[in-house]
Amino acid sequence: MMRAVREARKLSLRELEAQSGLNRGYLSRLEREQVGDCGSEQVRRVAEVLRVPEDLLIDTEESTP
């Protein structure tokens, strides 16, 4: 979802990195949901830049095998 919102806002990862202050590699992993425990501060910063609610960026549903 984060990638779709970022692309809809016409932001590159580099631009999101510059505006959020977060590392581009971290942002890329966050987009691909490869970050196990993303901190609320990081999510808040990304949500603020993308102008969306924080809960839109994080998947609160637990996956079942």
PDB file of N, CA, C and O in Angstrom:
ATOM      1  N   MET A   1       0.823  -1.191   0.000  1.00  0.00           N
ATOM      2  CA  MET A   1       0.000   0.000   0.000  1.00  0.00           C
ATOM      3  C   MET A   1       0.872   1.262   0.000  1.00  0.00           C
ATOM      4  O   MET A   1       0.555   2.221  -0.677  1.00  0.00           O
ATOM      5  N   MET A   2       1.970   1.228   0.729  1.00  0.00           N
ATOM      6  CA  MET A   2       2.820   2.403   0.824  1.00  0.00           C
ATOM      7  C   MET A   2       3.354   2.819  -0.545  1.00  0.00           C
ATOM      8  O   MET A   2       3.370   4.004  -0.878  1.00  0.00           O
ATOM      9  N   ARG A   3       3.770   1.850  -1.326  1.00  0.00           N
ATOM     10  CA  ARG A   3       4.306   2.148  -2.658  1.00  0.00           C
ATOM     11  C   ARG A   3       3.239   2.799  -3.541  1.00  0.00           C
ATOM     12  O   ARG A   3       3.507   3.772  -4.251  1.00  0.00           O
ATOM     13  N   ALA A   4       2.025   2.286  -3.511  1.00  0.00           N
ATOM     14  CA  ALA A   4       0.939   2.835  -4.318  1.00  0.00           C
ATOM     15  C   ALA A   4       0.661   4.287  -3.938  1.00  0.00           C
ATOM     16  O   ALA A   4       0.467   5.141  -4.809  1.00  0.00           O
ATOM     17  N   VAL A   5       0.661   4.568  -2.646  1.00  0.00           N
ATOM     18  CA  VAL A   5       0.424   5.938  -2.182  1.00  0.00           C
ATOM     19  C   VAL A   5       1.575   6.839  -2.615  1.00  0.00           C
ATOM     20  O   VAL A   5       1.359   7.944  -3.124  1.00  0.00           O
ATOM     21  N   ARG A   6       2.803   6.359  -2.448  1.00  0.00           N
ATOM     22  CA  ARG A   6       3.974   7.154  -2.838  1.00  0.00           C
ATOM     23  C   ARG A   6       3.934   7.468  -4.325  1.00  0.00           C
ATOM     24  O   ARG A   6       4.150   8.614  -4.735  1.00  0.00           O
ATOM     25  N   GLU A   7       3.631   6.469  -5.138  1.00  0.00           N
ATOM     26  CA  GLU A   7       3.572   6.676  -6.583  1.00  0.00           C
ATOM     27  C   GLU A   7       2.413   7.591  -6.971  1.00  0.00           C
ATOM     28  O   GLU A   7       2.540   8.394  -7.892  1.00  0.00           O
ATOM     29  N   ALA A   8       1.295   7.494  -6.275  1.00  0.00           N
ATOM     30  CA  ALA A   8       0.157   8.380  -6.541  1.00  0.00           C
ATOM     31  C   ALA A   8       0.519   9.834  -6.231  1.00  0.00           C
ATOM     32  O   ALA A   8       0.032  10.752  -6.885  1.00  0.00           O
ATOM     33  N   ARG A   9       1.390  10.014  -5.251  1.00  0.00           N
ATOM     34  CA  ARG A   9       1.857  11.360  -4.887  1.00  0.00           C
ATOM     35  C   ARG A   9       3.009  11.817  -5.787  1.00  0.00           C
ATOM     36  O   ARG A   9       3.535  12.900  -5.624  1.00  0.00           O
ATOM     37  N   LYS A  10       3.401  10.936  -6.725  1.00  0.00           N
ATOM     38  CA  LYS A  10       4.488  11.203  -7.670  1.00  0.00           C
ATOM     39  C   LYS A  10       5.812  11.512  -6.964  1.00  0.00           C
ATOM     40  O   LYS A  10       6.540  12.427  -7.325  1.00  0.00           O
ATOM     41  N   LEU A  11       6.092  10.702  -5.948  1.00  0.00           N
ATOM     42  CA  LEU A  11       7.341  10.826  -5.201  1.00  0.00           C
ATOM     43  C   LEU A  11       8.235   9.625  -5.496  1.00  0.00           C
ATOM     44  O   LEU A  11       7.763   8.487  -5.500  1.00  0.00           O
ATOM     45  N   SER A  12       9.494   9.873  -5.714  1.00  0.00           N
ATOM     46  CA  SER A  12      10.460   8.782  -5.843  1.00  0.00           C
ATOM     47  C   SER A  12      10.903   8.382  -4.440  1.00  0.00           C
ATOM     48  O   SER A  12      10.656   9.115  -3.467  1.00  0.00           O
ATOM     49  N   LEU A  13      11.575   7.248  -4.337  1.00  0.00           N
ATOM     50  CA  LEU A  13      12.119   6.854  -3.036  1.00  0.00           C
ATOM     51  C   LEU A  13      13.136   7.880  -2.557  1.00  0.00           C
ATOM     52  O   LEU A  13      13.211   8.166  -1.367  1.00  0.00           O
ATOM     53  N   ARG A  14      13.918   8.440  -3.473  1.00  0.00           N
ATOM     54  CA  ARG A  14      14.896   9.470  -3.097  1.00  0.00           C
ATOM     55  C   ARG A  14      14.207  10.694  -2.488  1.00  0.00           C
ATOM     56  O   ARG A  14      14.682  11.262  -1.515  1.00  0.00           O
ATOM     57  N   GLU A  15      13.095  11.102  -3.089  1.00  0.00           N
ATOM     58  CA  GLU A  15      12.359  12.255  -2.568  1.00  0.00           C
ATOM     59  C   GLU A  15      11.750  11.944  -1.202  1.00  0.00           C
ATOM     60  O   GLU A  15      11.777  12.791  -0.298  1.00  0.00           O
ATOM     61  N   LEU A  16      11.208  10.737  -1.061  1.00  0.00           N
ATOM     62  CA  LEU A  16      10.647  10.332   0.232  1.00  0.00           C
ATOM     63  C   LEU A  16      11.746  10.273   1.281  1.00  0.00           C
ATOM     64  O   LEU A  16      11.549  10.685   2.422  1.00  0.00           O
ATOM     65  N   GLU A  17      12.917   9.793   0.889  1.00  0.00           N
ATOM     66  CA  GLU A  17      14.063   9.753   1.794  1.00  0.00           C
ATOM     67  C   GLU A  17      14.413  11.167   2.261  1.00  0.00           C
ATOM     68  O   GLU A  17      14.591  11.417   3.459  1.00  0.00           O
ATOM     69  N   ALA A  18      14.497  12.102   1.323  1.00  0.00           N
ATOM     70  CA  ALA A  18      14.865  13.478   1.660  1.00  0.00           C
ATOM     71  C   ALA A  18      13.826  14.139   2.564  1.00  0.00           C
ATOM     72  O   ALA A  18      14.178  14.849   3.505  1.00  0.00           O
ATOM     73  N   GLN A  19      12.560  13.889   2.300  1.00  0.00           N
ATOM     74  CA  GLN A  19      11.501  14.535   3.064  1.00  0.00           C
ATOM     75  C   GLN A  19      11.245  13.891   4.419  1.00  0.00           C
ATOM     76  O   GLN A  19      10.835  14.565   5.360  1.00  0.00           O
ATOM     77  N   SER A  20      11.482  12.590   4.519  1.00  0.00           N
ATOM     78  CA  SER A  20      11.213  11.886   5.782  1.00  0.00           C
ATOM     79  C   SER A  20      12.443  11.785   6.671  1.00  0.00           C
ATOM     80  O   SER A  20      12.323  11.574   7.880  1.00  0.00           O
ATOM     81  N   GLY A  21      13.622  11.880   6.054  1.00  0.00           N
ATOM     82  CA  GLY A  21      14.851  11.712   6.825  1.00  0.00           C
ATOM     83  C   GLY A  21      15.202  10.257   7.082  1.00  0.00           C
ATOM     84  O   GLY A  21      16.127   9.964   7.827  1.00  0.00           O
ATOM     85  N   LEU A  22      14.471   9.346   6.447  1.00  0.00           N
ATOM     86  CA  LEU A  22      14.724   7.915   6.628  1.00  0.00           C
ATOM     87  C   LEU A  22      15.546   7.387   5.459  1.00  0.00           C
ATOM     88  O   LEU A  22      15.420   7.864   4.338  1.00  0.00           O
ATOM     89  N   ASN A  23      16.355   6.387   5.722  1.00  0.00           N
ATOM     90  CA  ASN A  23      17.213   5.773   4.717  1.00  0.00           C
ATOM     91  C   ASN A  23      16.392   5.150   3.594  1.00  0.00           C
ATOM     92  O   ASN A  23      15.401   4.478   3.842  1.00  0.00           O
ATOM     93  N   ARG A  24      16.827   5.359   2.350  1.00  0.00           N
ATOM     94  CA  ARG A  24      16.113   4.844   1.178  1.00  0.00           C
ATOM     95  C   ARG A  24      16.006   3.323   1.204  1.00  0.00           C
ATOM     96  O   ARG A  24      14.981   2.754   0.832  1.00  0.00           O
ATOM     97  N   GLY A  25      17.055   2.640   1.630  1.00  0.00           N
ATOM     98  CA  GLY A  25      17.011   1.183   1.729  1.00  0.00           C
ATOM     99  C   GLY A  25      15.944   0.721   2.706  1.00  0.00           C
ATOM    100  O   GLY A  25      15.216  -0.237   2.449  1.00  0.00           O
ATOM    101  N   TYR A  26      15.862   1.416   3.852  1.00  0.00           N
ATOM    102  CA  TYR A  26      14.844   1.094   4.847  1.00  0.00           C
ATOM    103  C   TYR A  26      13.451   1.316   4.263  1.00  0.00           C
ATOM    104  O   TYR A  26      12.555   0.487   4.424  1.00  0.00           O
ATOM    105  N   LEU A  27      13.270   2.440   3.561  1.00  0.00           N
ATOM    106  CA  LEU A  27      11.972   2.743   2.963  1.00  0.00           C
ATOM    107  C   LEU A  27      11.582   1.695   1.931  1.00  0.00           C
ATOM    108  O   LEU A  27      10.422   1.277   1.865  1.00  0.00           O
ATOM    109  N   SER A  28      12.546   1.245   1.160  1.00  0.00           N
ATOM    110  CA  SER A  28      12.289   0.210   0.162  1.00  0.00           C
ATOM    111  C   SER A  28      11.840  -1.084   0.829  1.00  0.00           C
ATOM    112  O   SER A  28      10.877  -1.723   0.394  1.00  0.00           O
ATOM    113  N   ARG A  29      12.535  -1.476   1.901  1.00  0.00           N
ATOM    114  CA  ARG A  29      12.146  -2.695   2.634  1.00  0.00           C
ATOM    115  C   ARG A  29      10.773  -2.525   3.278  1.00  0.00           C
ATOM    116  O   ARG A  29       9.973  -3.457   3.312  1.00  0.00           O
ATOM    117  N   LEU A  30      10.495  -1.324   3.763  1.00  0.00           N
ATOM    118  CA  LEU A  30       9.195  -1.043   4.372  1.00  0.00           C
ATOM    119  C   LEU A  30       8.083  -1.188   3.326  1.00  0.00           C
ATOM    120  O   LEU A  30       7.043  -1.789   3.601  1.00  0.00           O
ATOM    121  N   GLU A  31       8.324  -0.690   2.127  1.00  0.00           N
ATOM    122  CA  GLU A  31       7.348  -0.826   1.039  1.00  0.00           C
ATOM    123  C   GLU A  31       7.090  -2.284   0.696  1.00  0.00           C
ATOM    124  O   GLU A  31       5.966  -2.665   0.390  1.00  0.00           O
ATOM    125  N   ARG A  32       8.131  -3.088   0.717  1.00  0.00           N
ATOM    126  CA  ARG A  32       7.994  -4.501   0.362  1.00  0.00           C
ATOM    127  C   ARG A  32       7.614  -5.363   1.562  1.00  0.00           C
ATOM    128  O   ARG A  32       7.618  -6.584   1.485  1.00  0.00           O
ATOM    129  N   GLU A  33       7.302  -4.705   2.672  1.00  0.00           N
ATOM    130  CA  GLU A  33       6.888  -5.364   3.917  1.00  0.00           C
ATOM    131  C   GLU A  33       7.935  -6.347   4.411  1.00  0.00           C
ATOM    132  O   GLU A  33       7.614  -7.433   4.890  1.00  0.00           O
ATOM    133  N   GLN A  34       9.211  -5.969   4.294  1.00  0.00           N
ATOM    134  CA  GLN A  34      10.307  -6.804   4.759  1.00  0.00           C
ATOM    135  C   GLN A  34      10.884  -6.305   6.072  1.00  0.00           C
ATOM    136  O   GLN A  34      11.919  -6.780   6.507  1.00  0.00           O
ATOM    137  N   VAL A  35      10.215  -5.345   6.694  1.00  0.00           N
ATOM    138  CA  VAL A  35      10.649  -4.834   7.990  1.00  0.00           C
ATOM    139  C   VAL A  35       9.730  -5.450   9.031  1.00  0.00           C
ATOM    140  O   VAL A  35       8.532  -5.181   9.039  1.00  0.00           O
ATOM    141  N   GLY A  36      10.302  -6.299   9.884  1.00  0.00           N
ATOM    142  CA  GLY A  36       9.493  -6.998  10.869  1.00  0.00           C
ATOM    143  C   GLY A  36       8.866  -6.096  11.906  1.00  0.00           C
ATOM    144  O   GLY A  36       7.686  -6.175  12.181  1.00  0.00           O
ATOM    145  N   ASP A  37       9.649  -5.192  12.449  1.00  0.00           N
ATOM    146  CA  ASP A  37       9.161  -4.337  13.522  1.00  0.00           C
ATOM    147  C   ASP A  37       9.444  -2.886  13.157  1.00  0.00           C
ATOM    148  O   ASP A  37      10.487  -2.351  13.498  1.00  0.00           O
ATOM    149  N   CYS A  38       8.517  -2.272  12.446  1.00  0.00           N
ATOM    150  CA  CYS A  38       8.721  -0.872  12.083  1.00  0.00           C
ATOM    151  C   CYS A  38       8.264  -0.006  13.246  1.00  0.00           C
ATOM    152  O   CYS A  38       7.198  -0.207  13.810  1.00  0.00           O
ATOM    153  N   GLY A  39       9.100   0.936  13.618  1.00  0.00           N
ATOM    154  CA  GLY A  39       8.790   1.808  14.742  1.00  0.00           C
ATOM    155  C   GLY A  39       7.715   2.822  14.402  1.00  0.00           C
ATOM    156  O   GLY A  39       7.558   3.233  13.254  1.00  0.00           O
ATOM    157  N   SER A  40       6.967   3.217  15.404  1.00  0.00           N
ATOM    158  CA  SER A  40       5.870   4.161  15.175  1.00  0.00           C
ATOM    159  C   SER A  40       6.381   5.517  14.708  1.00  0.00           C
ATOM    160  O   SER A  40       5.709   6.200  13.940  1.00  0.00           O
ATOM    161  N   GLU A  41       7.569   5.908  15.128  1.00  0.00           N
ATOM    162  CA  GLU A  41       8.142   7.179  14.690  1.00  0.00           C
ATOM    163  C   GLU A  41       8.418   7.153  13.189  1.00  0.00           C
ATOM    164  O   GLU A  41       8.113   8.118  12.482  1.00  0.00           O
ATOM    165  N   GLN A  42       8.949   6.050  12.688  1.00  0.00           N
ATOM    166  CA  GLN A  42       9.222   5.936  11.258  1.00  0.00           C
ATOM    167  C   GLN A  42       7.930   5.965  10.448  1.00  0.00           C
ATOM    168  O   GLN A  42       7.847   6.641   9.427  1.00  0.00           O
ATOM    169  N   VAL A  43       6.942   5.234  10.906  1.00  0.00           N
ATOM    170  CA  VAL A  43       5.650   5.201  10.215  1.00  0.00           C
ATOM    171  C   VAL A  43       5.019   6.585  10.242  1.00  0.00           C
ATOM    172  O   VAL A  43       4.478   7.055   9.230  1.00  0.00           O
ATOM    173  N   ARG A  44       5.110   7.272  11.363  1.00  0.00           N
ATOM    174  CA  ARG A  44       4.545   8.616  11.480  1.00  0.00           C
ATOM    175  C   ARG A  44       5.196   9.563  10.483  1.00  0.00           C
ATOM    176  O   ARG A  44       4.527  10.343   9.815  1.00  0.00           O
ATOM    177  N   ARG A  45       6.518   9.480  10.355  1.00  0.00           N
ATOM    178  CA  ARG A  45       7.239  10.353   9.439  1.00  0.00           C
ATOM    179  C   ARG A  45       6.842  10.107   7.990  1.00  0.00           C
ATOM    180  O   ARG A  45       6.632  11.049   7.222  1.00  0.00           O
ATOM    181  N   VAL A  46       6.722   8.835   7.608  1.00  0.00           N
ATOM    182  CA  VAL A  46       6.328   8.503   6.238  1.00  0.00           C
ATOM    183  C   VAL A  46       4.882   8.949   5.994  1.00  0.00           C
ATOM    184  O   VAL A  46       4.577   9.554   4.959  1.00  0.00           O
ATOM    185  N   ALA A  47       3.997   8.670   6.928  1.00  0.00           N
ATOM    186  CA  ALA A  47       2.589   9.051   6.785  1.00  0.00           C
ATOM    187  C   ALA A  47       2.441  10.567   6.654  1.00  0.00           C
ATOM    188  O   ALA A  47       1.627  11.052   5.863  1.00  0.00           O
ATOM    189  N   GLU A  48       3.234  11.287   7.396  1.00  0.00           N
ATOM    190  CA  GLU A  48       3.190  12.747   7.342  1.00  0.00           C
ATOM    191  C   GLU A  48       3.588  13.252   5.951  1.00  0.00           C
ATOM    192  O   GLU A  48       2.923  14.114   5.379  1.00  0.00           O
ATOM    193  N   VAL A  49       4.654  12.703   5.402  1.00  0.00           N
ATOM    194  CA  VAL A  49       5.114  13.106   4.067  1.00  0.00           C
ATOM    195  C   VAL A  49       4.075  12.732   3.011  1.00  0.00           C
ATOM    196  O   VAL A  49       3.779  13.520   2.108  1.00  0.00           O
ATOM    197  N   LEU A  50       3.496  11.536   3.134  1.00  0.00           N
ATOM    198  CA  LEU A  50       2.528  11.060   2.142  1.00  0.00           C
ATOM    199  C   LEU A  50       1.118  11.620   2.371  1.00  0.00           C
ATOM    200  O   LEU A  50       0.235  11.409   1.548  1.00  0.00           O
ATOM    201  N   ARG A  51       0.922  12.272   3.526  1.00  0.00           N
ATOM    202  CA  ARG A  51      -0.373  12.870   3.878  1.00  0.00           C
ATOM    203  C   ARG A  51      -1.486  11.827   3.946  1.00  0.00           C
ATOM    204  O   ARG A  51      -2.544  11.972   3.331  1.00  0.00           O
ATOM    205  N   VAL A  52      -1.202  10.748   4.679  1.00  0.00           N
ATOM    206  CA  VAL A  52      -2.182   9.679   4.889  1.00  0.00           C
ATOM    207  C   VAL A  52      -2.161   9.285   6.370  1.00  0.00           C
ATOM    208  O   VAL A  52      -1.180   9.528   7.064  1.00  0.00           O
ATOM    209  N   PRO A  53      -3.224   8.647   6.862  1.00  0.00           N
ATOM    210  CA  PRO A  53      -3.210   8.136   8.235  1.00  0.00           C
ATOM    211  C   PRO A  53      -2.165   7.033   8.397  1.00  0.00           C
ATOM    212  O   PRO A  53      -1.932   6.251   7.467  1.00  0.00           O
ATOM    213  N   GLU A  54      -1.540   6.967   9.555  1.00  0.00           N
ATOM    214  CA  GLU A  54      -0.510   5.960   9.816  1.00  0.00           C
ATOM    215  C   GLU A  54      -1.019   4.542   9.610  1.00  0.00           C
ATOM    216  O   GLU A  54      -0.311   3.704   9.057  1.00  0.00           O
ATOM    217  N   ASP A  55      -2.244   4.275  10.045  1.00  0.00           N
ATOM    218  CA  ASP A  55      -2.757   2.899   9.956  1.00  0.00           C
ATOM    219  C   ASP A  55      -2.957   2.443   8.513  1.00  0.00           C
ATOM    220  O   ASP A  55      -3.069   1.252   8.247  1.00  0.00           O
ATOM    221  N   LEU A  56      -2.967   3.366   7.558  1.00  0.00           N
ATOM    222  CA  LEU A  56      -3.055   2.984   6.158  1.00  0.00           C
ATOM    223  C   LEU A  56      -1.758   2.340   5.685  1.00  0.00           C
ATOM    224  O   LEU A  56      -1.767   1.520   4.773  1.00  0.00           O
ATOM    225  N   LEU A  57      -0.642   2.679   6.338  1.00  0.00           N
ATOM    226  CA  LEU A  57       0.669   2.191   5.912  1.00  0.00           C
ATOM    227  C   LEU A  57       1.077   0.875   6.550  1.00  0.00           C
ATOM    228  O   LEU A  57       1.967   0.198   6.060  1.00  0.00           O
ATOM    229  N   ILE A  58       0.453   0.517   7.655  1.00  0.00           N
ATOM    230  CA  ILE A  58       0.846  -0.713   8.342  1.00  0.00           C
ATOM    231  C   ILE A  58      -0.270  -1.745   8.276  1.00  0.00           C
ATOM    232  O   ILE A  58      -1.439  -1.432   8.430  1.00  0.00           O
ATOM    233  N   ASP A  59       0.130  -2.965   8.007  1.00  0.00           N
ATOM    234  CA  ASP A  59      -0.809  -4.076   7.936  1.00  0.00           C
ATOM    235  C   ASP A  59      -1.001  -4.622   9.335  1.00  0.00           C
ATOM    236  O   ASP A  59      -0.088  -5.201   9.892  1.00  0.00           O
ATOM    237  N   THR A  60      -2.181  -4.412   9.885  1.00  0.00           N
ATOM    238  CA  THR A  60      -2.441  -4.859  11.257  1.00  0.00           C
ATOM    239  C   THR A  60      -2.961  -6.293  11.327  1.00  0.00           C
ATOM    240  O   THR A  60      -3.085  -6.858  12.398  1.00  0.00           O
ATOM    241  N   GLU A  61      -3.263  -6.881  10.178  1.00  0.00           N
ATOM    242  CA  GLU A  61      -3.746  -8.257  10.172  1.00  0.00           C
ATOM    243  C   GLU A  61      -2.585  -9.220  10.296  1.00  0.00           C
ATOM    244  O   GLU A  61      -1.574  -9.078   9.626  1.00  0.00           O
ATOM    245  N   GLU A  62      -2.742 -10.197  11.140  1.00  0.00           N
ATOM    246  CA  GLU A  62      -1.726 -11.237  11.312  1.00  0.00           C
ATOM    247  C   GLU A  62      -1.892 -12.284  10.226  1.00  0.00           C
ATOM    248  O   GLU A  62      -3.010 -12.722   9.939  1.00  0.00           O
ATOM    249  N   SER A  63      -0.793 -12.663   9.620  1.00  0.00           N
ATOM    250  CA  SER A  63      -0.845 -13.724   8.598  1.00  0.00           C
ATOM    251  C   SER A  63      -0.881 -15.079   9.279  1.00  0.00           C
ATOM    252  O   SER A  63      -0.192 -15.309  10.248  1.00  0.00           O
ATOM    253  N   THR A  64      -1.676 -15.969   8.749  1.00  0.00           N
ATOM    254  CA  THR A  64      -1.716 -17.316   9.280  1.00  0.00           C
ATOM    255  C   THR A  64      -1.148 -18.267   8.239  1.00  0.00           C
ATOM    256  O   THR A  64      -1.456 -18.152   7.063  1.00  0.00           O
ATOM    257  N   PRO A  65      -0.321 -19.215   8.671  1.00  0.00           N
ATOM    258  CA  PRO A  65       0.295 -20.146   7.711  1.00  0.00           C
ATOM    259  C   PRO A  65      -0.693 -21.102   7.095  1.00  0.00           C
ATOM    260  O   PRO A  65      -1.747 -21.325   7.514  1.00  0.00           O
TER     261      PRO A  65
END
